[in-house]
XYZ file of N, CA and C in Angstrom:
711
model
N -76.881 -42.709 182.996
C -76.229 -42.258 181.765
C -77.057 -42.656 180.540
N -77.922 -43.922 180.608
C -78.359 -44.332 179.574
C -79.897 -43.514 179.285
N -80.696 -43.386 180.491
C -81.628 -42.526 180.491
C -81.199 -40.745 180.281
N -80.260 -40.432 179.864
C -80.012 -39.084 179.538
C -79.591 -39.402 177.997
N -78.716 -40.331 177.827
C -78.405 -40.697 176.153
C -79.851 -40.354 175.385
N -81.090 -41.261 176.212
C -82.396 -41.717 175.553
C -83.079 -40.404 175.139
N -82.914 -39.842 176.187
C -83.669 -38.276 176.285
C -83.309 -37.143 174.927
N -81.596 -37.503 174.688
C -81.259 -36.557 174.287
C -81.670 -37.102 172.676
N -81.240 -38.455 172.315
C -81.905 -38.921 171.339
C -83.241 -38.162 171.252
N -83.861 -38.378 172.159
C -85.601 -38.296 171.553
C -85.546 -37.135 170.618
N -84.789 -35.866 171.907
C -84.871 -34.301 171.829
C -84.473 -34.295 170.215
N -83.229 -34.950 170.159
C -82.898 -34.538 168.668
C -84.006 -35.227 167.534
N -84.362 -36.024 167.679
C -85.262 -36.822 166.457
C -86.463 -36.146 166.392
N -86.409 -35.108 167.728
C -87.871 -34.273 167.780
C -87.437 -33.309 166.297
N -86.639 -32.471 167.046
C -86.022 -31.423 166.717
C -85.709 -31.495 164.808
N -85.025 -32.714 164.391
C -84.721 -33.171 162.966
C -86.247 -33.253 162.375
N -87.348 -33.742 162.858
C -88.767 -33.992 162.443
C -89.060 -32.608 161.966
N -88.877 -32.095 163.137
C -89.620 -30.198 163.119
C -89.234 -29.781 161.644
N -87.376 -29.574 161.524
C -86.798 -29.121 160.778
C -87.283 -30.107 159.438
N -87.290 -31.088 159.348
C -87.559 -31.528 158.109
C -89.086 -31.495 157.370
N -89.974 -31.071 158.375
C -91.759 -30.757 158.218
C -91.290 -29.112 157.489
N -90.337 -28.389 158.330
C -90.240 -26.925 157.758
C -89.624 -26.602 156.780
N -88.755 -27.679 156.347
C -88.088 -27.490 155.217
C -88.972 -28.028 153.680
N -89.961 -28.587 153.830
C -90.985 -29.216 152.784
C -91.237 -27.817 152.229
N -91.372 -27.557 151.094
C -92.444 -26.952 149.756
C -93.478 -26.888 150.509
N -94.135 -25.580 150.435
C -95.144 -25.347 151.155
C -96.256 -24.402 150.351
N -97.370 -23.737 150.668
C -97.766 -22.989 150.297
C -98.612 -22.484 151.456
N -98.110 -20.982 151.741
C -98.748 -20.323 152.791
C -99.949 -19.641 153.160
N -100.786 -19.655 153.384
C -102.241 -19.095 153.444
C -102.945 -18.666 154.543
N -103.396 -16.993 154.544
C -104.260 -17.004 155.710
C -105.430 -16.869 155.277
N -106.226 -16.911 156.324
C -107.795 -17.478 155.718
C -108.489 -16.215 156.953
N -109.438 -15.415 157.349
C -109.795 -14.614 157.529
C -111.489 -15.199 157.680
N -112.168 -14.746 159.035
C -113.438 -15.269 158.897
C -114.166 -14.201 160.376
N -115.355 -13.789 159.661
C -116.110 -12.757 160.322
C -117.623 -12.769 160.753
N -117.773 -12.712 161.538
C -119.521 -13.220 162.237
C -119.645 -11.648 162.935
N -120.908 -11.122 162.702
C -121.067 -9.797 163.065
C -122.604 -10.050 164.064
N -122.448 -9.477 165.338
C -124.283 -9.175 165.845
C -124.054 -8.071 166.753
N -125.354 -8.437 166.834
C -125.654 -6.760 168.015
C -125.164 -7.330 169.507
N -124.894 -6.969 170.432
C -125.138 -6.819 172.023
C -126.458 -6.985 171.929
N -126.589 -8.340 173.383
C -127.899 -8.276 173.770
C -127.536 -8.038 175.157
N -126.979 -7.695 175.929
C -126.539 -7.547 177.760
C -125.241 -6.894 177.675
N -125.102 -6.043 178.611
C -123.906 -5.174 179.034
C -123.881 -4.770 180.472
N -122.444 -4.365 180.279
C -122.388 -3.791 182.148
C -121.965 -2.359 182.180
N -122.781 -2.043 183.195
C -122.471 -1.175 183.137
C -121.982 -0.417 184.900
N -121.154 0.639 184.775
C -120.406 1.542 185.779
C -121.270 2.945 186.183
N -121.758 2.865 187.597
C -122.480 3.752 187.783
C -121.671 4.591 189.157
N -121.029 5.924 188.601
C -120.620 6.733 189.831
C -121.279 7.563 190.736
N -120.685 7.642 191.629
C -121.478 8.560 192.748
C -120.765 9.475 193.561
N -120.817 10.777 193.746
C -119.568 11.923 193.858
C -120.648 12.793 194.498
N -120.699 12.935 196.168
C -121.604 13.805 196.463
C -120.281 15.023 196.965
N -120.457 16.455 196.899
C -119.596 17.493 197.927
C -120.778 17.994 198.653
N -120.029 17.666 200.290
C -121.225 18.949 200.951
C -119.545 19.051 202.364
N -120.592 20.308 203.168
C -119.343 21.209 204.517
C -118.846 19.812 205.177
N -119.724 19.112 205.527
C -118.574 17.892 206.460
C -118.670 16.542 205.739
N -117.433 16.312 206.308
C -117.485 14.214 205.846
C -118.435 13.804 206.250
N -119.535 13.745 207.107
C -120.522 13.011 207.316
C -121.510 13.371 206.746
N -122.017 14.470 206.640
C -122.658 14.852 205.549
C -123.133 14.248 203.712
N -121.110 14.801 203.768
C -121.136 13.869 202.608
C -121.323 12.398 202.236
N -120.980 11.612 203.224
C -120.888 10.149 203.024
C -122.301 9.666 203.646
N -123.227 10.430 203.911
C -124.467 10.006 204.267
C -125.167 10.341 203.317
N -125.125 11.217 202.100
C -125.858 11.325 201.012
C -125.329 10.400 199.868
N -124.215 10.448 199.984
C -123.114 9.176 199.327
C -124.264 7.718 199.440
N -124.280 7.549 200.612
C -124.956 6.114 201.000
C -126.716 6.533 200.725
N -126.623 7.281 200.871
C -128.578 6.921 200.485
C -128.630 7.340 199.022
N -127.910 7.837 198.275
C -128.311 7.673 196.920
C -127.597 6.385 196.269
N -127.090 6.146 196.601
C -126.372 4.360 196.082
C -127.525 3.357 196.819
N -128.058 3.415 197.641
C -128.982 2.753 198.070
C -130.204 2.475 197.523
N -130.437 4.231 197.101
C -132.166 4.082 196.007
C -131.488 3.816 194.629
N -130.459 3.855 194.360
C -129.758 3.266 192.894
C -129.394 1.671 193.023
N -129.635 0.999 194.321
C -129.595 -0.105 194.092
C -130.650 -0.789 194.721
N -131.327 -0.419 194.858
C -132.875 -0.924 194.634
C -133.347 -1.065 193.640
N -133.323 0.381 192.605
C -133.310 0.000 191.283
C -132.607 -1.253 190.630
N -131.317 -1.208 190.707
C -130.847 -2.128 189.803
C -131.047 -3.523 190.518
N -131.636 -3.862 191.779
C -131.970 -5.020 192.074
C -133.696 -5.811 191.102
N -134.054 -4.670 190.413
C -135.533 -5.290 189.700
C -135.111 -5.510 188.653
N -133.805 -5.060 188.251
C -133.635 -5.488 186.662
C -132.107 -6.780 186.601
N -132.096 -7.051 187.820
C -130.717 -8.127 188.488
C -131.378 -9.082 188.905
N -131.247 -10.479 188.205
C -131.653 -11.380 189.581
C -130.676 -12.035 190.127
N -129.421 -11.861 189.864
C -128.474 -12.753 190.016
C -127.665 -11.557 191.256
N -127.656 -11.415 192.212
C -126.595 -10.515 192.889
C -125.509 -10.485 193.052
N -125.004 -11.689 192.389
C -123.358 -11.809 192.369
C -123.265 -10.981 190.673
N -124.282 -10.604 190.298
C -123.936 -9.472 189.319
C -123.700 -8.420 189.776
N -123.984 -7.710 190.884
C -123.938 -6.411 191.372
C -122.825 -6.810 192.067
N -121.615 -5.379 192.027
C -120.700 -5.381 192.996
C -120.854 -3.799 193.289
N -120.303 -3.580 194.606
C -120.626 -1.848 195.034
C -119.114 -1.832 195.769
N -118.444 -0.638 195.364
C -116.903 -0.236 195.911
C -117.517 0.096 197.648
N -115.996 0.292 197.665
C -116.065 1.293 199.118
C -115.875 2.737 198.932
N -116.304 3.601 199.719
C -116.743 4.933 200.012
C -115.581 5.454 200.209
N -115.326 6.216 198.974
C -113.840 7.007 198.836
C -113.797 8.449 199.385
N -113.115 8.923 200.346
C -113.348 10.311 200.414
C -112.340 11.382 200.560
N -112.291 12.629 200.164
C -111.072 13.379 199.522
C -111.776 15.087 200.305
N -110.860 15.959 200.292
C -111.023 17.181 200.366
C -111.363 17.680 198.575
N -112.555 18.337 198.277
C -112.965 19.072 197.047
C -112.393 20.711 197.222
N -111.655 21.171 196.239
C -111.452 22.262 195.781
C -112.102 22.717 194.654
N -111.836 23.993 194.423
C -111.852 24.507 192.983
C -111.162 25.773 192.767
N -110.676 26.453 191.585
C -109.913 27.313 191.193
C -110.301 28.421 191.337
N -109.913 29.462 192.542
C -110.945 30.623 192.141
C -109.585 31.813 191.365
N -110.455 32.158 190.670
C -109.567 32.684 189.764
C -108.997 34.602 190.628
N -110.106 34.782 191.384
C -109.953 36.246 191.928
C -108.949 36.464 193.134
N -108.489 34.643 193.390
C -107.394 34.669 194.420
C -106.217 34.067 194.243
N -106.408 33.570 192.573
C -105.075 32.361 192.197
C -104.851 31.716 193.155
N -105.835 31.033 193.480
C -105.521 29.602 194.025
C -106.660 28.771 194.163
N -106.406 27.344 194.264
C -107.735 26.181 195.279
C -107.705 26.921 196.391
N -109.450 26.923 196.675
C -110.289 26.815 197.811
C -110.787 25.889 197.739
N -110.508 25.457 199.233
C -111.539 24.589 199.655
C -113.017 24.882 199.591
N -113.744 23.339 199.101
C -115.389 23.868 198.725
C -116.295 22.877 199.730
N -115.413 21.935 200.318
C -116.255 20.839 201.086
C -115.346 19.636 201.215
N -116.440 18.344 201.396
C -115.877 17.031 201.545
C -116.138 16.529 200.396
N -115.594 15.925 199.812
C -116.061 14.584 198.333
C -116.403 13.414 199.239
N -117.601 12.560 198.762
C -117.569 11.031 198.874
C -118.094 10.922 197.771
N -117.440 9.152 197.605
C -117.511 8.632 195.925
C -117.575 7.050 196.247
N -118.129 6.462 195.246
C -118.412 5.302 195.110
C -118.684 4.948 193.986
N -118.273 3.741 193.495
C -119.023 3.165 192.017
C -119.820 2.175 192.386
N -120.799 1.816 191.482
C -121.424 0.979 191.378
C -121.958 -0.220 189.690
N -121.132 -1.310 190.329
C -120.784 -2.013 188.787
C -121.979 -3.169 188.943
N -122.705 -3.361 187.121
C -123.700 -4.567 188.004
C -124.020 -5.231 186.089
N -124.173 -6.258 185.675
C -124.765 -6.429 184.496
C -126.119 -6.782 184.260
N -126.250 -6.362 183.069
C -127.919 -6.202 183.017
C -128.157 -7.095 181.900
N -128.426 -8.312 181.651
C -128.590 -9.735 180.614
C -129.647 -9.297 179.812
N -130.441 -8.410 180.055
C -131.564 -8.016 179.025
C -131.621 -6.514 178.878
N -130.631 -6.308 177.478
C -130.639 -4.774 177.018
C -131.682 -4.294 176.527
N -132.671 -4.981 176.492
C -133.891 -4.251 176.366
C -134.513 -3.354 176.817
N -133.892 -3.872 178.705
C -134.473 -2.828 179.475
C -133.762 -1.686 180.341
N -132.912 -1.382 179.167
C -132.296 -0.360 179.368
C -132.523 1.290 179.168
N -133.887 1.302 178.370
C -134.424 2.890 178.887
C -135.497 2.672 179.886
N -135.994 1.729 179.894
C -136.537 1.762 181.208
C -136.054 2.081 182.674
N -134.650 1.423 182.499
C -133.455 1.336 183.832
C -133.251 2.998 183.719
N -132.721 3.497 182.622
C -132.319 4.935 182.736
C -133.053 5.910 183.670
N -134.750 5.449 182.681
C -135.602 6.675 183.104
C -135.925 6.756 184.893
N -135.679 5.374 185.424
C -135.990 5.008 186.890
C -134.649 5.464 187.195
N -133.045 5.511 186.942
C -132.455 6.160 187.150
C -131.809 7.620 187.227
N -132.650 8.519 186.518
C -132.580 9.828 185.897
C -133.277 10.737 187.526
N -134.323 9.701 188.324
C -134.981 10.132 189.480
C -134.106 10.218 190.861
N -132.988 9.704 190.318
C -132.250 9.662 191.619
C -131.179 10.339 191.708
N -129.889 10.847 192.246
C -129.052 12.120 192.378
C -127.531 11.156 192.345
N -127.561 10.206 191.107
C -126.427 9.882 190.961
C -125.635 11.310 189.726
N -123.792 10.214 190.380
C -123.657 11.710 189.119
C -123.046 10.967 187.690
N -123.111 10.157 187.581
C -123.067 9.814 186.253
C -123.110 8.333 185.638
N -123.330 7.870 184.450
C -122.706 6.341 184.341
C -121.410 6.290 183.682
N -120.639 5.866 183.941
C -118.948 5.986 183.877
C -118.567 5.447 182.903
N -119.243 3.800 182.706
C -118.831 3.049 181.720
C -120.213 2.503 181.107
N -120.186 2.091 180.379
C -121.361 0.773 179.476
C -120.380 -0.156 178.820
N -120.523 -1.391 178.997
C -119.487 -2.273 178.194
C -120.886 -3.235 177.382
N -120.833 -2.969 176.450
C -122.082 -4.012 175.695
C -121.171 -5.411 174.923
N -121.924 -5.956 175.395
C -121.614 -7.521 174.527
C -122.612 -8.921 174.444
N -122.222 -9.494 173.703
C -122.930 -10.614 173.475
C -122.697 -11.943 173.932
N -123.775 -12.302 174.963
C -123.751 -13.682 175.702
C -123.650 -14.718 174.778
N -123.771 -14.799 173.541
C -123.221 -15.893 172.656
C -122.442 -15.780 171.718
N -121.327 -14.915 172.549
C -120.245 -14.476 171.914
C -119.347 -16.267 171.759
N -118.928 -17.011 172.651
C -118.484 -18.298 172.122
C -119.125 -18.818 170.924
N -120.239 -18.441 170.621
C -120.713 -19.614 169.187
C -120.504 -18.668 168.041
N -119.975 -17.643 168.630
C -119.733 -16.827 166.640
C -118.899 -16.784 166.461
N -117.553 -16.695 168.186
C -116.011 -16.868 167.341
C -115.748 -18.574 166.838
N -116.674 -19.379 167.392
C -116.533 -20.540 166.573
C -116.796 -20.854 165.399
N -117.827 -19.857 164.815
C -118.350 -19.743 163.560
C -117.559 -19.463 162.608
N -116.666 -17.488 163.289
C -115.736 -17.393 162.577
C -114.221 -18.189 162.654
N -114.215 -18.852 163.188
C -112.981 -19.448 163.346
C -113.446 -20.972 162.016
N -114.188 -21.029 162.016
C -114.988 -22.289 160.465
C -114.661 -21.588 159.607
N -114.755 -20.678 159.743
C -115.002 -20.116 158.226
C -113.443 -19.235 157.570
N -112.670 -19.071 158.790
C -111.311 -18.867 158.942
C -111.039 -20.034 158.038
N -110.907 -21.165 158.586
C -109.995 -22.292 158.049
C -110.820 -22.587 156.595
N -112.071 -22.205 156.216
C -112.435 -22.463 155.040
C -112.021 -21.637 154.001
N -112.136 -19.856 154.625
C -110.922 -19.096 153.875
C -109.797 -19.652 153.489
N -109.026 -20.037 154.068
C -107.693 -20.174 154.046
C -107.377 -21.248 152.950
N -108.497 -22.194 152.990
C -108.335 -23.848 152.388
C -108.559 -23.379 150.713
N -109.725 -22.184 150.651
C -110.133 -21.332 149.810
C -108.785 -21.150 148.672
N -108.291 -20.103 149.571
C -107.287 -19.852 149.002
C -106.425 -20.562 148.516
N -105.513 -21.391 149.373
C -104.577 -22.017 149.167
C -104.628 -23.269 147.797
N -106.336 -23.328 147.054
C -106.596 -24.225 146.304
C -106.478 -23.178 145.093
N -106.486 -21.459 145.234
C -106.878 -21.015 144.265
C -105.257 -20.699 143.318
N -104.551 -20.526 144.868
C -103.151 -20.286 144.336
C -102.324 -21.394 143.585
N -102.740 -22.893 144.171
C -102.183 -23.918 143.444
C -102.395 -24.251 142.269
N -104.046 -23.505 141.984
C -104.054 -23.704 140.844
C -103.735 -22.957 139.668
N -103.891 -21.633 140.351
C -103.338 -20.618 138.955
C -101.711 -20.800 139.388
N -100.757 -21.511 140.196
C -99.659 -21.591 139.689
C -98.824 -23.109 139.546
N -100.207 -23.919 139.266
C -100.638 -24.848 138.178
C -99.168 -26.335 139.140
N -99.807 -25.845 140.143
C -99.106 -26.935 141.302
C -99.848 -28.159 142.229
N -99.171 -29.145 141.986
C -100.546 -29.829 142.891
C -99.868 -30.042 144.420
N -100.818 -29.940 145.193
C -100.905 -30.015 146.716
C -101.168 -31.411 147.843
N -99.910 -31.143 148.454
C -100.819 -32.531 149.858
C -101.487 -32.059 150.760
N -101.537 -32.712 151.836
C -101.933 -32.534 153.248
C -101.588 -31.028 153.709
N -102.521 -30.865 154.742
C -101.719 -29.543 155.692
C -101.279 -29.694 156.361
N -100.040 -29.039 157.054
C -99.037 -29.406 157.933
C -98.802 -28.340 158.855
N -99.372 -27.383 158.579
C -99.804 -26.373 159.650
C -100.889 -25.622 159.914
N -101.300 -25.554 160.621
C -102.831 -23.979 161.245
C -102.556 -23.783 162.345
N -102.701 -22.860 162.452
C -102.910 -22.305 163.539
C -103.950 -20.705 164.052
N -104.845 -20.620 164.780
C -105.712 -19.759 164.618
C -105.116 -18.222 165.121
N -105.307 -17.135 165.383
C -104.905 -16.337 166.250
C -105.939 -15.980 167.312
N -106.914 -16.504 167.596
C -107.447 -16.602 168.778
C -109.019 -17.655 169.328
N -108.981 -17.949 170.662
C -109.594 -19.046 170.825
C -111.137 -18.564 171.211
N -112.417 -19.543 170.985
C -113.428 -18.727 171.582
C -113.722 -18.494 173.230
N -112.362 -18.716 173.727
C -112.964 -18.665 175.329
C -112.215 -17.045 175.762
N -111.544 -16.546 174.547
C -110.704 -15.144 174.719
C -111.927 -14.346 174.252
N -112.093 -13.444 175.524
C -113.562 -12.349 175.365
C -112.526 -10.833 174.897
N -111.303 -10.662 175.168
C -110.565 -10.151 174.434
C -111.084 -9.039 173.249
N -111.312 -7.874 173.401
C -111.606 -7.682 171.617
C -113.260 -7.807 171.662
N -113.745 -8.209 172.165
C -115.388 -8.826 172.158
C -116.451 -7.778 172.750
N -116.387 -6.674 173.174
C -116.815 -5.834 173.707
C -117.039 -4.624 172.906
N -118.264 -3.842 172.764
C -117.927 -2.497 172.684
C -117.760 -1.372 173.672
N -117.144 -0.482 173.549
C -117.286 0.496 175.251
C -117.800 1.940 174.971
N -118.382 2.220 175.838
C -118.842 3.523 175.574
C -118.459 4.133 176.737
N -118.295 5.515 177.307
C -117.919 6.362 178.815
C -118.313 7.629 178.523
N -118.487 7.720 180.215
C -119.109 9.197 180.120
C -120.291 9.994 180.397
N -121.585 9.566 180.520
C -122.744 10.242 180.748
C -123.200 10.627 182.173
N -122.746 12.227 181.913
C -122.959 13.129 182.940
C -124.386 13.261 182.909
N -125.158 13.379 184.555
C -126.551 13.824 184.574
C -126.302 15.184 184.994
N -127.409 15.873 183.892
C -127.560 17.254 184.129
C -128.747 17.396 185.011
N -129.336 17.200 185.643
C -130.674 17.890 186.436
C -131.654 16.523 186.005
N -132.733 16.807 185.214
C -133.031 15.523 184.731
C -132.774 14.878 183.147
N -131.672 15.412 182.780
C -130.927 14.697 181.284
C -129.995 14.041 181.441
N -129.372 13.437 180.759
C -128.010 12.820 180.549
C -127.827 13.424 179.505
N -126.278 13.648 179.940
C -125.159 14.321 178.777
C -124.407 13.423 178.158
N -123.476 13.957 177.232
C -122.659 13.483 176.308
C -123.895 12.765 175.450
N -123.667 12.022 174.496
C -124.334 11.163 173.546
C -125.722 10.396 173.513
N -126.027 10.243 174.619
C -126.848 9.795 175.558
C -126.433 8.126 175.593
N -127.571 7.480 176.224
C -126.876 5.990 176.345
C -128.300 5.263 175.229
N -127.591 4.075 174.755
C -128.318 3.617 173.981
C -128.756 2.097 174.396
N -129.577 1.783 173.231
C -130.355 0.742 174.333
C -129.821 -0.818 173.767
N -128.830 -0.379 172.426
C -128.742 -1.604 171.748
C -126.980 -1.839 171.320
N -126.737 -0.385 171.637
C -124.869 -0.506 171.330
C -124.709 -0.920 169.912
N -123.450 -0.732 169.788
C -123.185 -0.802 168.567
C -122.689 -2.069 167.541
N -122.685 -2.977 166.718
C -122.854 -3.997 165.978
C -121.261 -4.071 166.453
N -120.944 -5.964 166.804
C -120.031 -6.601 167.505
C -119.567 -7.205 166.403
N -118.074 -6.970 165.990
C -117.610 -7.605 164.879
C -116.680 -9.039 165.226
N -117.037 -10.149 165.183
C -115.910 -11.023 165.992
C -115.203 -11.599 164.492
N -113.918 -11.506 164.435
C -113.222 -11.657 163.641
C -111.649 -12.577 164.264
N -111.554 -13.705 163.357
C -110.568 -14.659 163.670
C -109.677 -14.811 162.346
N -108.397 -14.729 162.553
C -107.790 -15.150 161.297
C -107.013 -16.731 161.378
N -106.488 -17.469 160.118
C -106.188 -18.550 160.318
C -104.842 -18.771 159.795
N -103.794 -19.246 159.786
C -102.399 -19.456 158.635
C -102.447 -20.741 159.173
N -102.075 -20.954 157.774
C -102.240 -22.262 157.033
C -101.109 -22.519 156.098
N -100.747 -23.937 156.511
C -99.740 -24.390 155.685
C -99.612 -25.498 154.877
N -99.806 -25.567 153.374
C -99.880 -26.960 152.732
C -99.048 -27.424 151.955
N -98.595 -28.505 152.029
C -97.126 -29.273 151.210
C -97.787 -29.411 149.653
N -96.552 -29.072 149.050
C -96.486 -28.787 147.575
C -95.970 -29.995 147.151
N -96.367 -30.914 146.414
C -95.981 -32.248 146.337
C -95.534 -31.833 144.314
N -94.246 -32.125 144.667
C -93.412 -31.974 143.649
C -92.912 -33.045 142.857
């Protein structure tokens, strides 16, 4: 009985603390902080969709062009727990013929992806052009980002709380108040959340020897890592 009295004490003296920190004169502030770079490494999604008359057919051209596509990506990989390769999906292919209103059958589908990251975007028209030789049918995804993505949301997360401190000195003073301690921050996100940290691109169909849509680029597009901060400081009255 006495160890539940104790407990409930604590709970409440917690609870009265909270309420009496929230009930203080305050002045509220968010503080906003932004570190911008390029992608230097991305991953990227490479599909493979052969149709021919039989399943074996198909899933034997399936497997030897994922094969010379990962040979390739083994010279620009040294790590092989970067490369992962699906399993060999396979479906009946139709298409619409319009002179009979309906799907015909056109063959077998086999499909496979192939996911792998590449730490040096540099050598990414190089990778293309050695890939453009082989009879994949497209790259699906590119996810570009930056391997020192932890040291810039830490950067911006500094410069968050310096915003904020910014502020909260500018407001006290044009409304000619003086200030204590802070009694609250809190960030809205941590640097181990990759969250948000990515750019994505999808889509590049090979035509014969081009790539379609946009083409792929070698440097992606500028990574904005942005953290905000609220902030709370007692108004000493």
């Amino acid at each position: 009985m006495k160890k539940i009295f104790l407990l409930l004490l604590m709970i409440s003296s917690t609870i009265y603390a909270q309420n009496e920190q929230n009930n203080k004169p305050k002045i509220s502030a968010i503080g906003v902080g932004t570190v911008t770079a390029f992608p230097n490494a991305c991953q990227i999604t490479i599909a493979f969709n052969h149709v021919k008359p039989t399943l074996r057919e198909a899933i034997n051209e399936n497997q030897k062009t994922t094969n010379q596509v990962l040979k390739i990506v083994k010279r620009y990989v040294a790590d092989s727990l970067d490369i992962k390769t699906s399993l060999i999906a396979t479906d009946k292919s139709t298409r619409w013929d319009q002179k009979l209103n309906k799907e015909v059958f056109v063959g077998f589908a086999s499909s496979q992806k192939l996911i792998f990251t590449l730490k040096d975007i540099k050598r990414m028209q190089d990778f293309t052009e050695e890939l453009l030789a082989t009879k994949f049918n497209k790259i699906e995804k590119i996810s570009y980002f930056n391997t020192d993505a932890f040291e810039y949301l830490k950067k911006a997360q500094e410069l968050a709380v310096l915003d904020a401190i910014e502020t909260t000195k500018r407001l006290a003073k044009t409304s000619e108040i003086k200030t204590g301690g802070i009694i609250y921050m809190q960030s809205n996100k941590s640097p181990n959340d990759n969250s948000g940290n990515r750019v994505e691109t999808y889509q590049f169909e090979s035509y014969g020897k081009g790539m379609g849509g946009r083409g792929v680029s070698s440097s992606g597009e500028l990574i904005n890592y942005v953290v905000s901060v609220t902030m709370y400081t007692e108004i000493i009255q």
